[in-house]
PDB file of C-alpha atoms in Angstrom:
ATOM      1  CA  MET L   1      -0.259   0.036   0.124  1.00  0.00           C
ATOM      2  CA  ASP L   2       1.193   3.523  -0.629  1.00  0.00           C
ATOM      3  CA  ALA L   3       1.188   6.424   2.104  1.00  0.00           C
ATOM      4  CA  LYS L   4      -2.206   7.515   1.223  1.00  0.00           C
ATOM      5  CA  GLU L   5      -3.880   4.099   1.836  1.00  0.00           C
ATOM      6  CA  LEU L   6      -1.701   3.504   4.859  1.00  0.00           C
ATOM      7  CA  ILE L   7      -3.047   6.752   6.403  1.00  0.00           C
ATOM      8  CA  GLU L   8      -6.816   5.995   5.663  1.00  0.00           C
ATOM      9  CA  LEU L   9      -6.265   2.656   7.043  1.00  0.00           C
ATOM     10  CA  ASN L  10      -4.403   4.090  10.111  1.00  0.00           C
ATOM     11  CA  ASN L  11      -7.597   6.422  10.797  1.00  0.00           C
ATOM     12  CA  ARG L  12      -9.917   3.603  10.620  1.00  0.00           C
ATOM     13  CA  LYS L  13      -7.909   1.165  12.737  1.00  0.00           C
ATOM     14  CA  ARG L  14      -7.323   3.721  15.481  1.00  0.00           C
ATOM     15  CA  LYS L  15     -10.794   3.785  16.374  1.00  0.00           C
ATOM     16  CA  GLU L  16     -10.455   0.320  17.932  1.00  0.00           C
ATOM     17  CA  LEU L  17      -7.960   1.858  20.671  1.00  0.00           C
ATOM     18  CA  THR L  18      -9.170   2.755  24.114  1.00  0.00           C
ATOM     19  CA  LYS L  19      -8.906   6.392  24.977  1.00  0.00           C
ATOM     20  CA  GLU L  20      -5.764   5.888  27.084  1.00  0.00           C
ATOM     21  CA  ASN L  21      -3.991   3.981  24.000  1.00  0.00           C
ATOM     22  CA  GLU L  22      -5.272   6.447  21.604  1.00  0.00           C
ATOM     23  CA  GLU L  23      -3.791   9.393  23.322  1.00  0.00           C
ATOM     24  CA  TYR L  24      -0.457   7.488  23.697  1.00  0.00           C
ATOM     25  CA  TYR L  25      -0.418   6.419  20.103  1.00  0.00           C
ATOM     26  CA  GLY L  26      -1.659   9.828  18.921  1.00  0.00           C
ATOM     27  CA  ASN L  27       1.572  11.531  20.366  1.00  0.00           C
ATOM     28  CA  MET L  28       3.835   8.956  18.880  1.00  0.00           C
ATOM     29  CA  LEU L  29       1.988   9.441  15.438  1.00  0.00           C
ATOM     30  CA  VAL L  30       2.664  13.156  15.472  1.00  0.00           C
ATOM     31  CA  TYR L  31       6.199  12.611  16.565  1.00  0.00           C
ATOM     32  CA  ILE L  32       7.031  10.018  13.697  1.00  0.00           C
ATOM     33  CA  ARG L  33       5.286  12.233  11.185  1.00  0.00           C
ATOM     34  CA  ALA L  34       7.139  15.312  12.118  1.00  0.00           C
ATOM     35  CA  SER L  35      10.601  13.655  11.732  1.00  0.00           C
ATOM     36  CA  MET L  36      12.358  14.663   8.532  1.00  0.00           C
ATOM     37  CA  ALA L  37      14.796  11.770   8.784  1.00  0.00           C
ATOM     38  CA  VAL L  38      12.291   9.359   7.057  1.00  0.00           C
ATOM     39  CA  SER L  39      10.149   9.495   4.043  1.00  0.00           C
ATOM     40  CA  GLU L  40       6.264   9.717   4.221  1.00  0.00           C
ATOM     41  CA  GLN L  41       5.948   5.923   2.993  1.00  0.00           C
ATOM     42  CA  GLN L  42       8.474   4.917   5.368  1.00  0.00           C
ATOM     43  CA  SER L  43       6.792   6.777   8.352  1.00  0.00           C
ATOM     44  CA  GLU L  44       3.240   5.252   7.607  1.00  0.00           C
ATOM     45  CA  GLU L  45       4.645   1.804   7.478  1.00  0.00           C
ATOM     46  CA  LEU L  46       6.270   2.371  10.964  1.00  0.00           C
ATOM     47  CA  LEU L  47       3.077   3.867  12.482  1.00  0.00           C
ATOM     48  CA  MET L  48       1.070   1.009  10.805  1.00  0.00           C
ATOM     49  CA  GLU L  49       3.427  -1.559  12.513  1.00  0.00           C
ATOM     50  CA  LEU L  50       3.151   0.336  15.974  1.00  0.00           C
ATOM     51  CA  LEU L  51      -0.686   0.212  15.817  1.00  0.00           C
ATOM     52  CA  ASP L  52      -0.621  -3.267  15.198  1.00  0.00           C
ATOM     53  CA  HIS L  53       1.175  -4.106  18.107  1.00  0.00           C
ATOM     54  CA  ILE L  54      -1.029  -1.870  20.390  1.00  0.00           C
ATOM     55  CA  ILE L  55      -4.017  -3.519  19.058  1.00  0.00           C
ATOM     56  CA  GLU L  56      -2.824  -6.949  19.616  1.00  0.00           C
ATOM     57  CA  ALA L  57      -1.683  -6.062  23.111  1.00  0.00           C
ATOM     58  CA  GLN L  58      -5.059  -4.345  23.993  1.00  0.00           C
ATOM     59  CA  LYS L  59      -6.858  -7.547  23.148  1.00  0.00           C
ATOM     60  CA  GLU L  60      -4.811  -9.168  25.877  1.00  0.00           C
ATOM     61  CA  GLY L  61      -5.450  -6.478  28.261  1.00  0.00           C
ATOM     62  CA  LYS L  62      -2.445  -4.554  28.113  1.00  0.00           C
ATOM     63  CA  ARG L  63      -1.751  -0.758  27.609  1.00  0.00           C
ATOM     64  CA  ALA L  64       0.541   1.008  25.039  1.00  0.00           C
ATOM     65  CA  VAL L  65       2.668   2.292  27.813  1.00  0.00           C
ATOM     66  CA  ASP L  66       3.233  -1.536  29.023  1.00  0.00           C
ATOM     67  CA  ILE L  67       4.889  -2.266  25.574  1.00  0.00           C
ATOM     68  CA  PHE L  68       6.728   0.895  24.556  1.00  0.00           C
ATOM     69  CA  GLY L  69       7.342   2.243  28.127  1.00  0.00           C
ATOM     70  CA  GLU L  70       7.314   5.626  29.798  1.00  0.00           C
ATOM     71  CA  ASN L  71       9.721   7.182  27.080  1.00  0.00           C
ATOM     72  CA  PRO L  72       8.082   6.698  23.919  1.00  0.00           C
ATOM     73  CA  SER L  73      10.170   9.233  22.115  1.00  0.00           C
ATOM     74  CA  ALA L  74      13.308   7.268  22.738  1.00  0.00           C
ATOM     75  CA  TYR L  75      11.559   4.121  21.294  1.00  0.00           C
ATOM     76  CA  CYS L  76      10.374   6.107  18.154  1.00  0.00           C
ATOM     77  CA  ASP L  77      13.791   7.548  17.760  1.00  0.00           C
ATOM     78  CA  GLU L  78      15.468   3.961  17.939  1.00  0.00           C
ATOM     79  CA  MET L  79      12.980   2.640  15.521  1.00  0.00           C
ATOM     80  CA  ILE L  80      13.614   5.363  13.009  1.00  0.00           C
ATOM     81  CA  LYS L  81      17.499   4.700  13.231  1.00  0.00           C
ATOM     82  CA  GLN L  82      16.981   1.247  12.132  1.00  0.00           C
ATOM     83  CA  LEU L  83      14.748   2.286   8.878  1.00  0.00           C
ATOM     84  CA  PRO L  84      16.877   2.011   5.679  1.00  0.00           C
ATOM     85  CA  LYS L  85      18.027   5.395   4.537  1.00  0.00           C
ATOM     86  CA  GLU L  86      16.455   6.961   1.655  1.00  0.00           C
ATOM     87  CA  PRO L  87      18.619   6.824  -1.474  1.00  0.00           C
ATOM     88  CA  GLY L  88      20.164  10.228  -2.621  1.00  0.00           C
ATOM     89  CA  LYS L  89      18.149  10.035  -5.881  1.00  0.00           C
ATOM     90  CA  SER L  90      14.825  10.025  -4.236  1.00  0.00           C
ATOM     91  CA  THR L  91      15.924  12.873  -2.117  1.00  0.00           C
ATOM     92  CA  ALA L  92      16.921  15.000  -5.114  1.00  0.00           C
ATOM     93  CA  TYR L  93      13.575  13.956  -6.779  1.00  0.00           C
ATOM     94  CA  PHE L  94      11.879  15.385  -3.832  1.00  0.00           C
ATOM     95  CA  ILE L  95      13.811  18.521  -3.403  1.00  0.00           C
ATOM     96  CA  VAL L  96      13.176  19.273  -7.212  1.00  0.00           C
ATOM     97  CA  PHE L  97       9.429  18.273  -6.721  1.00  0.00           C
ATOM     98  CA  LEU L  98       8.944  20.804  -3.835  1.00  0.00           C
ATOM     99  CA  LEU L  99      10.863  23.582  -5.672  1.00  0.00           C
ATOM    100  CA  VAL L 100       8.662  23.242  -8.918  1.00  0.00           C
ATOM    101  CA  LYS L 101       5.656  23.155  -6.699  1.00  0.00           C
ATOM    102  CA  LEU L 102       6.394  26.015  -4.717  1.00  0.00           C
ATOM    103  CA  ALA L 103       7.542  28.047  -8.040  1.00  0.00           C
ATOM    104  CA  GLY L 104       4.084  27.102  -9.513  1.00  0.00           C
ATOM    105  CA  LEU L 105       2.268  28.358  -6.440  1.00  0.00           C
ATOM    106  CA  LEU L 106       4.168  31.625  -5.994  1.00  0.00           C
ATOM    107  CA  ALA L 107       3.681  32.136  -9.805  1.00  0.00           C
ATOM    108  CA  VAL L 108      -0.268  31.403  -9.591  1.00  0.00           C
ATOM    109  CA  VAL L 109      -0.506  33.858  -6.412  1.00  0.00           C
ATOM    110  CA  ASN L 110       1.684  36.561  -7.999  1.00  0.00           C
ATOM    111  CA  GLY L 111      -0.408  36.148 -11.196  1.00  0.00           C
ATOM    112  CA  ILE L 112      -3.779  36.651  -9.461  1.00  0.00           C
ATOM    113  CA  GLY L 113      -2.176  39.479  -7.324  1.00  0.00           C
ATOM    114  CA  ASP L 114      -1.085  41.233 -10.457  1.00  0.00           C
ATOM    115  CA  ILE L 115      -4.325  40.983 -12.385  1.00  0.00           C
ATOM    116  CA  ILE L 116      -6.313  42.416  -9.370  1.00  0.00           C
ATOM    117  CA  ILE L 117      -3.703  45.307  -9.159  1.00  0.00           C
ATOM    118  CA  HIS L 118      -3.657  45.853 -12.762  1.00  0.00           C
ATOM    119  CA  TYR L 119      -7.587  46.009 -12.940  1.00  0.00           C
ATOM    120  CA  PHE L 120      -7.382  49.113 -10.714  1.00  0.00           C
ATOM    121  CA  LYS L 121      -4.427  50.910 -11.842  1.00  0.00           C
ATOM    122  CA  ASN L 122      -1.316  50.476 -14.319  1.00  0.00           C
ATOM    123  CA  SER L 123       1.256  48.616 -12.612  1.00  0.00           C
ATOM    124  CA  ASP L 124       5.029  48.014 -13.756  1.00  0.00           C
ATOM    125  CA  GLN L 125       5.165  44.568 -15.225  1.00  0.00           C
ATOM    126  CA  THR L 126       8.724  44.573 -15.921  1.00  0.00           C
ATOM    127  CA  VAL L 127      10.657  41.488 -14.680  1.00  0.00           C
ATOM    128  CA  TYR L 128      14.311  40.900 -14.259  1.00  0.00           C
ATOM    129  CA  VAL L 129      15.080  37.278 -14.346  1.00  0.00           C
ATOM    130  CA  GLY L 130      18.271  37.089 -12.448  1.00  0.00           C
ATOM    131  CA  THR L 131      16.453  39.214  -9.692  1.00  0.00           C
ATOM    132  CA  ALA L 132      13.434  36.870  -9.940  1.00  0.00           C
ATOM    133  CA  ILE L 133      15.685  33.587  -9.539  1.00  0.00           C
ATOM    134  CA  VAL L 134      17.428  35.236  -6.467  1.00  0.00           C
ATOM    135  CA  THR L 135      14.219  36.222  -4.903  1.00  0.00           C
ATOM    136  CA  PHE L 136      12.821  32.851  -5.537  1.00  0.00           C
ATOM    137  CA  ILE L 137      15.853  31.137  -3.848  1.00  0.00           C
ATOM    138  CA  ILE L 138      15.484  33.635  -0.685  1.00  0.00           C
ATOM    139  CA  VAL L 139      11.562  32.822  -0.433  1.00  0.00           C
ATOM    140  CA  ALA L 140      12.241  28.962  -0.664  1.00  0.00           C
ATOM    141  CA  CYS L 141      15.085  29.196   1.920  1.00  0.00           C
ATOM    142  CA  ILE L 142      12.951  30.987   4.335  1.00  0.00           C
ATOM    143  CA  ILE L 143       9.817  28.650   3.803  1.00  0.00           C
ATOM    144  CA  PHE L 144      12.461  25.640   4.278  1.00  0.00           C
ATOM    145  CA  LEU L 145      13.608  26.910   7.471  1.00  0.00           C
ATOM    146  CA  ASP L 146      10.083  27.702   8.637  1.00  0.00           C
ATOM    147  CA  VAL L 147       9.189  24.181   8.261  1.00  0.00           C
ATOM    148  CA  VAL L 148      12.373  22.821   9.825  1.00  0.00           C
ATOM    149  CA  LEU L 149      11.819  24.877  12.806  1.00  0.00           C
ATOM    150  CA  ILE L 150       8.293  24.186  13.377  1.00  0.00           C
ATOM    151  CA  LEU L 151       8.564  20.253  12.960  1.00  0.00           C
ATOM    152  CA  LYS L 152      11.492  20.609  15.410  1.00  0.00           C
ATOM    153  CA  TRP L 153       9.311  22.543  17.859  1.00  0.00           C
ATOM    154  CA  LEU L 154       6.553  20.268  17.396  1.00  0.00           C
ATOM    155  CA  ARG L 155       8.573  17.184  18.049  1.00  0.00           C
ATOM    156  CA  GLN L 156      10.208  18.716  21.162  1.00  0.00           C
ATOM    157  CA  SER L 157       6.808  20.100  22.485  1.00  0.00           C
ATOM    158  CA  ILE L 158       4.865  16.690  22.386  1.00  0.00           C
ATOM    159  CA  TYR L 159       6.570  15.073  25.313  1.00  0.00           C
ATOM    160  CA  LYS L 160       7.059  17.955  27.541  1.00  0.00           C
ATOM    161  CA  VAL L 161       4.644  20.345  29.355  1.00  0.00           C
ATOM    162  CA  SER L 162       4.524  23.466  27.543  1.00  0.00           C
ATOM    163  CA  ASN L 163       3.564  26.795  28.134  1.00  0.00           C
ATOM    164  CA  LYS L 164       0.765  27.872  25.475  1.00  0.00           C
ATOM    165  CA  VAL L 165       1.606  31.765  25.698  1.00  0.00           C
ATOM    166  CA  LYS L 166       5.093  31.219  25.222  1.00  0.00           C
ATOM    167  CA  ASP L 167       4.569  28.770  22.322  1.00  0.00           C
ATOM    168  CA  PHE L 168       2.266  31.230  20.685  1.00  0.00           C
ATOM    169  CA  ALA L 169       4.752  34.194  21.008  1.00  0.00           C
ATOM    170  CA  LEU L 170       7.620  31.921  19.464  1.00  0.00           C
ATOM    171  CA  LEU L 171       5.334  30.894  16.730  1.00  0.00           C
ATOM    172  CA  SER L 172       4.327  34.291  16.237  1.00  0.00           C
ATOM    173  CA  PHE L 173       7.811  35.739  16.261  1.00  0.00           C
ATOM    174  CA  ILE L 174       8.953  33.208  13.544  1.00  0.00           C
ATOM    175  CA  MET L 175       5.960  33.860  11.187  1.00  0.00           C
ATOM    176  CA  THR L 176       6.343  37.667  11.615  1.00  0.00           C
ATOM    177  CA  LEU L 177      10.215  37.442  10.909  1.00  0.00           C
ATOM    178  CA  SER L 178       9.572  35.196   7.939  1.00  0.00           C
ATOM    179  CA  ILE L 179       7.015  37.446   6.253  1.00  0.00           C
ATOM    180  CA  LEU L 180       9.231  40.516   6.852  1.00  0.00           C
ATOM    181  CA  GLY L 181      12.204  38.585   5.227  1.00  0.00           C
ATOM    182  CA  MET L 182      10.088  37.558   2.247  1.00  0.00           C
ATOM    183  CA  VAL L 183       8.812  41.126   1.651  1.00  0.00           C
ATOM    184  CA  PHE L 184      11.853  43.050   2.434  1.00  0.00           C
ATOM    185  CA  LEU L 185      14.962  41.166   1.663  1.00  0.00           C
ATOM    186  CA  PRO L 186      13.962  40.796  -2.214  1.00  0.00           C
ATOM    187  CA  ARG L 187      13.909  44.678  -2.213  1.00  0.00           C
ATOM    188  CA  LEU L 188      17.538  44.823  -1.286  1.00  0.00           C
ATOM    189  CA  ILE L 189      18.493  42.874  -4.411  1.00  0.00           C
ATOM    190  CA  PRO L 190      19.523  45.053  -7.495  1.00  0.00           C
ATOM    191  CA  ASN L 191      17.830  44.648 -10.666  1.00  0.00           C
ATOM    192  CA  PHE L 192      19.999  42.461 -13.121  1.00  0.00           C
ATOM    193  CA  GLY L 193      19.230  39.897 -15.651  1.00  0.00           C
ATOM    194  CA  TYR L 194      17.558  39.508 -18.852  1.00  0.00           C
ATOM    195  CA  VAL L 195      14.434  41.965 -18.753  1.00  0.00           C
ATOM    196  CA  ILE L 196      10.880  40.793 -19.781  1.00  0.00           C
ATOM    197  CA  GLU L 197       7.647  41.903 -19.797  1.00  0.00           C
ATOM    198  CA  VAL L 198       5.547  39.692 -17.663  1.00  0.00           C
ATOM    199  CA  GLY L 199       1.636  40.330 -17.147  1.00  0.00           C
ATOM    200  CA  GLY L 200      -0.713  38.505 -14.737  1.00  0.00           C
ATOM    201  CA  PHE L 201      -2.016  35.998 -17.110  1.00  0.00           C
ATOM    202  CA  LEU L 202       1.607  34.997 -18.065  1.00  0.00           C
ATOM    203  CA  TYR L 203       2.078  34.527 -14.580  1.00  0.00           C
ATOM    204  CA  LEU L 204      -0.896  32.223 -14.201  1.00  0.00           C
ATOM    205  CA  ILE L 205       0.046  30.174 -17.338  1.00  0.00           C
ATOM    206  CA  VAL L 206       3.650  29.705 -16.060  1.00  0.00           C
ATOM    207  CA  GLY L 207       2.214  28.753 -12.526  1.00  0.00           C
ATOM    208  CA  VAL L 208      -0.362  26.068 -13.772  1.00  0.00           C
ATOM    209  CA  ALA L 209       2.513  24.607 -15.923  1.00  0.00           C
ATOM    210  CA  ALA L 210       4.736  24.477 -13.087  1.00  0.00           C
ATOM    211  CA  LEU L 211       2.126  22.527 -10.892  1.00  0.00           C
ATOM    212  CA  SER L 212       1.533  20.323 -13.804  1.00  0.00           C
ATOM    213  CA  ILE L 213       4.847  19.323 -13.971  1.00  0.00           C
ATOM    214  CA  SER L 214       5.052  18.879 -10.326  1.00  0.00           C
ATOM    215  CA  LYS L 215       2.083  16.488 -10.550  1.00  0.00           C
ATOM    216  CA  TRP L 216       3.684  14.534 -13.355  1.00  0.00           C
ATOM    217  CA  LEU L 217       6.882  14.197 -11.422  1.00  0.00           C
ATOM    218  CA  ASP L 218       4.967  12.771  -8.609  1.00  0.00           C
ATOM    219  CA  ARG L 219       2.977  10.347 -10.564  1.00  0.00           C
ATOM    220  CA  LYS L 220       6.506   9.188 -12.406  1.00  0.00           C
ATOM    221  CA  TYR L 221       8.576   8.727  -9.462  1.00  0.00           C
ATOM    222  CA  CYS L 222       5.840   8.274  -6.775  1.00  0.00           C
ATOM    223  CA  ILE L 223       7.559  11.164  -4.759  1.00  0.00           C
ATOM    224  CA  THR L 224       4.749  11.472  -2.130  1.00  0.00           C
ATOM    225  CA  LYS L 225       3.907   7.698  -2.078  1.00  0.00           C
TER     226      LYS L 225
END
């Protein structure tokens, strides 16, 4: 089964758990899914294996904590270490897939925004290719760092008592800093490279094309499966 089918099966089988076991397993589920060390397919296969163990033990009157202990994060880390590493080729496909998809989404959003703005007033539609590429790299890096930091925070917060006010302040700071970075850092880049006139509809066409390519890559190389 691919990852999506495993997720659907997991959702159905979790209904068999007692409230205590469901809470215990739910924390393990979030902890493993937030790990960047394994692929989605590997994480879902591991989660299904753990779920089956809990269901079988539950039939014998045991609790999840009786099987995996009081420190489930350490158990999960050990299980993740034993999984085979993803080949470099698969990682490269995944990175290319994310970049193409991100470029498509940004182009679509930019296109819609440009069309709306141009409807009310004339706007400068000059694009410097070099500047556009550097801007995309900056935005992609900021988003990547956001994802890494949020996943790391999520994994660390599962098995410790958290301060909701502190957590909210931290997430707000990260998001505010990211938005400011995506808005103001590109403005520091001087215009350079080949000059083209790009309208909102051209952005939309390029964006849809990029999203279509990302979907084709996903189907061909089973990137998210």
